[in-house]
mmCIF file of C-alpha atoms in Angstrom:
data_model
loop_
_atom_site.group_PDB
_atom_site.id
_atom_site.type_symbol
_atom_site.label_atom_id
_atom_site.label_comp_id
_atom_site.label_asym_id
_atom_site.label_seq_id
_atom_site.Cartn_x
_atom_site.Cartn_y
_atom_site.Cartn_z
ATOM 1 C CA GLN A 1 5.514 -45.215 -51.273
ATOM 2 C CA VAL A 2 8.060 -44.420 -48.576
ATOM 3 C CA GLN A 3 9.938 -46.545 -46.123
ATOM 4 C CA LEU A 4 10.840 -45.344 -42.727
ATOM 5 C CA VAL A 5 13.500 -46.644 -40.293
ATOM 6 C CA GLU A 6 13.633 -45.379 -36.721
ATOM 7 C CA SER A 7 16.906 -45.510 -34.692
ATOM 8 C CA GLY A 8 18.469 -43.952 -31.519
ATOM 9 C CA GLY A 9 16.405 -45.605 -28.807
ATOM 10 C CA GLY A 10 17.914 -47.112 -25.718
ATOM 11 C CA LEU A 11 18.042 -47.197 -21.935
ATOM 12 C CA VAL A 12 18.447 -43.908 -20.036
ATOM 13 C CA HIS A 13 18.016 -42.814 -16.381
ATOM 14 C CA THR A 14 15.359 -40.323 -15.322
ATOM 15 C CA GLY A 15 16.347 -36.799 -16.488
ATOM 16 C CA GLY A 16 18.498 -38.162 -19.335
ATOM 17 C CA SER A 17 18.254 -37.347 -23.026
ATOM 18 C CA LEU A 18 17.931 -39.242 -26.291
ATOM 19 C CA ARG A 19 17.842 -38.220 -29.837
ATOM 20 C CA LEU A 20 15.678 -40.456 -32.101
ATOM 21 C CA SER A 21 16.220 -40.448 -35.924
ATOM 22 C CA CYS A 22 13.815 -41.545 -38.693
ATOM 23 C CA ALA A 23 15.442 -42.143 -42.043
ATOM 24 C CA ALA A 24 13.138 -42.054 -45.128
ATOM 25 C CA SER A 25 13.696 -43.746 -48.427
ATOM 26 C CA GLY A 26 12.860 -42.155 -51.722
ATOM 27 C CA ARG A 27 13.150 -38.554 -53.098
ATOM 28 C CA THR A 28 9.827 -37.253 -51.908
ATOM 29 C CA PHE A 29 10.515 -36.846 -48.116
ATOM 30 C CA SER A 30 10.495 -33.118 -48.416
ATOM 31 C CA THR A 31 6.811 -33.213 -49.582
ATOM 32 C CA TYR A 32 5.579 -35.085 -46.485
ATOM 33 C CA ASP A 33 4.361 -33.724 -43.260
ATOM 34 C CA MET A 34 5.615 -36.085 -40.552
ATOM 35 C CA GLY A 35 4.671 -37.242 -37.084
ATOM 36 C CA TRP A 36 6.091 -39.065 -34.060
ATOM 37 C CA PHE A 37 3.959 -41.378 -32.037
ATOM 38 C CA ARG A 38 4.720 -43.768 -29.147
ATOM 39 C CA GLN A 39 3.132 -46.899 -27.694
ATOM 40 C CA ALA A 40 3.662 -48.228 -24.186
ATOM 41 C CA PRO A 41 2.887 -51.826 -23.304
ATOM 42 C CA GLY A 42 -0.904 -52.441 -22.950
ATOM 43 C CA LYS A 43 -1.714 -48.805 -24.169
ATOM 44 C CA GLU A 44 -2.846 -47.399 -27.455
ATOM 45 C CA ARG A 45 -0.518 -45.655 -29.770
ATOM 46 C CA GLU A 46 -0.471 -41.918 -28.992
ATOM 47 C CA PHE A 47 0.534 -38.742 -30.614
ATOM 48 C CA VAL A 48 3.893 -37.183 -29.592
ATOM 49 C CA GLY A 49 4.492 -34.374 -32.182
ATOM 50 C CA PHE A 50 4.137 -33.256 -35.720
ATOM 51 C CA ILE A 51 6.188 -31.217 -38.217
ATOM 52 C CA THR A 52 5.251 -29.751 -41.516
ATOM 53 C CA ARG A 53 7.127 -30.530 -44.700
ATOM 54 C CA SER A 54 9.252 -27.416 -44.552
ATOM 55 C CA GLY A 55 9.904 -27.750 -40.864
ATOM 56 C CA GLY A 56 8.316 -24.436 -40.314
ATOM 57 C CA PHE A 57 5.566 -25.479 -37.968
ATOM 58 C CA THR A 58 5.593 -27.981 -35.229
ATOM 59 C CA ASN A 59 2.996 -29.085 -32.575
ATOM 60 C CA TYR A 60 3.281 -31.291 -29.565
ATOM 61 C CA ALA A 61 1.143 -33.364 -27.249
ATOM 62 C CA ASP A 62 0.465 -31.766 -23.891
ATOM 63 C CA PHE A 63 2.577 -34.270 -21.993
ATOM 64 C CA VAL A 64 5.746 -33.143 -23.848
ATOM 65 C CA LYS A 65 5.710 -29.936 -21.808
ATOM 66 C CA GLY A 66 8.586 -28.447 -23.705
ATOM 67 C CA ARG A 67 10.901 -31.386 -23.173
ATOM 68 C CA PHE A 68 10.864 -32.760 -26.834
ATOM 69 C CA THR A 69 11.776 -31.049 -30.023
ATOM 70 C CA ILE A 70 11.050 -32.304 -33.565
ATOM 71 C CA SER A 71 13.228 -31.249 -36.422
ATOM 72 C CA ARG A 72 14.007 -32.498 -39.911
ATOM 73 C CA ASP A 73 16.772 -32.274 -42.513
ATOM 74 C CA ASN A 74 15.297 -32.708 -45.965
ATOM 75 C CA THR A 75 18.649 -32.878 -47.539
ATOM 76 C CA LYS A 76 19.279 -36.100 -45.584
ATOM 77 C CA ASN A 77 15.735 -37.380 -45.722
ATOM 78 C CA THR A 78 15.760 -37.668 -41.978
ATOM 79 C CA LEU A 79 13.399 -36.692 -39.187
ATOM 80 C CA TYR A 80 14.536 -36.185 -35.626
ATOM 81 C CA LEU A 81 13.044 -36.302 -32.091
ATOM 82 C CA GLN A 82 15.218 -34.660 -29.364
ATOM 83 C CA MET A 83 13.937 -35.904 -25.981
ATOM 84 C CA ASP A 84 15.272 -34.150 -22.855
ATOM 85 C CA SER A 85 14.253 -34.495 -19.143
ATOM 86 C CA LEU A 86 13.023 -37.978 -19.754
ATOM 87 C CA GLU A 87 10.735 -39.588 -17.252
ATOM 88 C CA PRO A 88 9.758 -43.227 -16.679
ATOM 89 C CA ASP A 89 6.392 -42.620 -18.133
ATOM 90 C CA ASP A 90 8.127 -41.793 -21.445
ATOM 91 C CA THR A 91 9.019 -45.577 -21.742
ATOM 92 C CA ALA A 92 7.522 -46.809 -25.053
ATOM 93 C CA VAL A 93 8.288 -47.829 -28.562
ATOM 94 C CA TYR A 94 8.497 -44.579 -30.666
ATOM 95 C CA TYR A 95 7.419 -44.480 -34.238
ATOM 96 C CA CYS A 96 7.540 -42.021 -37.085
ATOM 97 C CA ALA A 97 5.031 -41.825 -39.859
ATOM 98 C CA VAL A 98 3.873 -39.921 -42.877
ATOM 99 C CA ARG A 99 0.824 -37.825 -42.569
ATOM 100 C CA VAL A 100 -1.533 -38.585 -45.358
ATOM 101 C CA SER A 101 -4.720 -36.878 -44.350
ATOM 102 C CA ARG A 102 -5.192 -33.210 -43.496
ATOM 103 C CA VAL A 103 -8.173 -33.810 -41.172
ATOM 104 C CA THR A 104 -5.918 -33.630 -38.079
ATOM 105 C CA TYR A 105 -2.308 -33.944 -37.243
ATOM 106 C CA SER A 106 -2.690 -35.871 -33.927
ATOM 107 C CA ASN A 107 -4.878 -38.839 -35.017
ATOM 108 C CA VAL A 108 -3.169 -42.167 -35.770
ATOM 109 C CA ARG A 109 -5.635 -42.624 -38.609
ATOM 110 C CA ASP A 110 -4.212 -39.644 -40.472
ATOM 111 C CA TYR A 111 -0.861 -41.263 -40.762
ATOM 112 C CA ARG A 112 0.660 -44.064 -42.979
ATOM 113 C CA TYR A 113 3.883 -45.800 -43.754
ATOM 114 C CA TRP A 114 4.871 -46.484 -40.173
ATOM 115 C CA GLY A 115 8.408 -47.478 -39.327
ATOM 116 C CA GLN A 116 9.295 -50.451 -37.196
ATOM 117 C CA GLY A 117 9.700 -48.373 -34.122
ATOM 118 C CA THR A 118 12.556 -47.912 -31.680
ATOM 119 C CA GLN A 119 12.465 -48.725 -27.939
ATOM 120 C CA VAL A 120 12.973 -46.083 -25.394
ATOM 121 C CA THR A 121 13.297 -47.180 -21.668
ATOM 122 C CA VAL A 122 13.650 -44.663 -18.901
ATOM 123 C CA SER A 123 14.716 -46.009 -15.534
ATOM 124 C CA SER A 124 13.811 -44.367 -12.272
#
């Protein structure tokens, strides 16, 4: 089992940037594909992006439009989400999770061991 702790959220203005981190416990982080999701008030949790265990492949939701970058440092057991050109619609709680199913990489059901989330608020 792995425990995940997100951090780095906060309040920024439109066009600003934030870098989220997801610290993982245990020694097996490098064996996990990882994902970032977000959930806005009153909405379902949605896929943001995915990265393979080696970091060699990433994939993003269409709404990212080249603004976000996922990376990882397996020596530090840490996953990152660099978010640039933030917009008010990006306001949400952001979560990281471990991908446990190979059916898809964008479905919430394919992930487990969710962190507690970190709040991102973008003001207009």
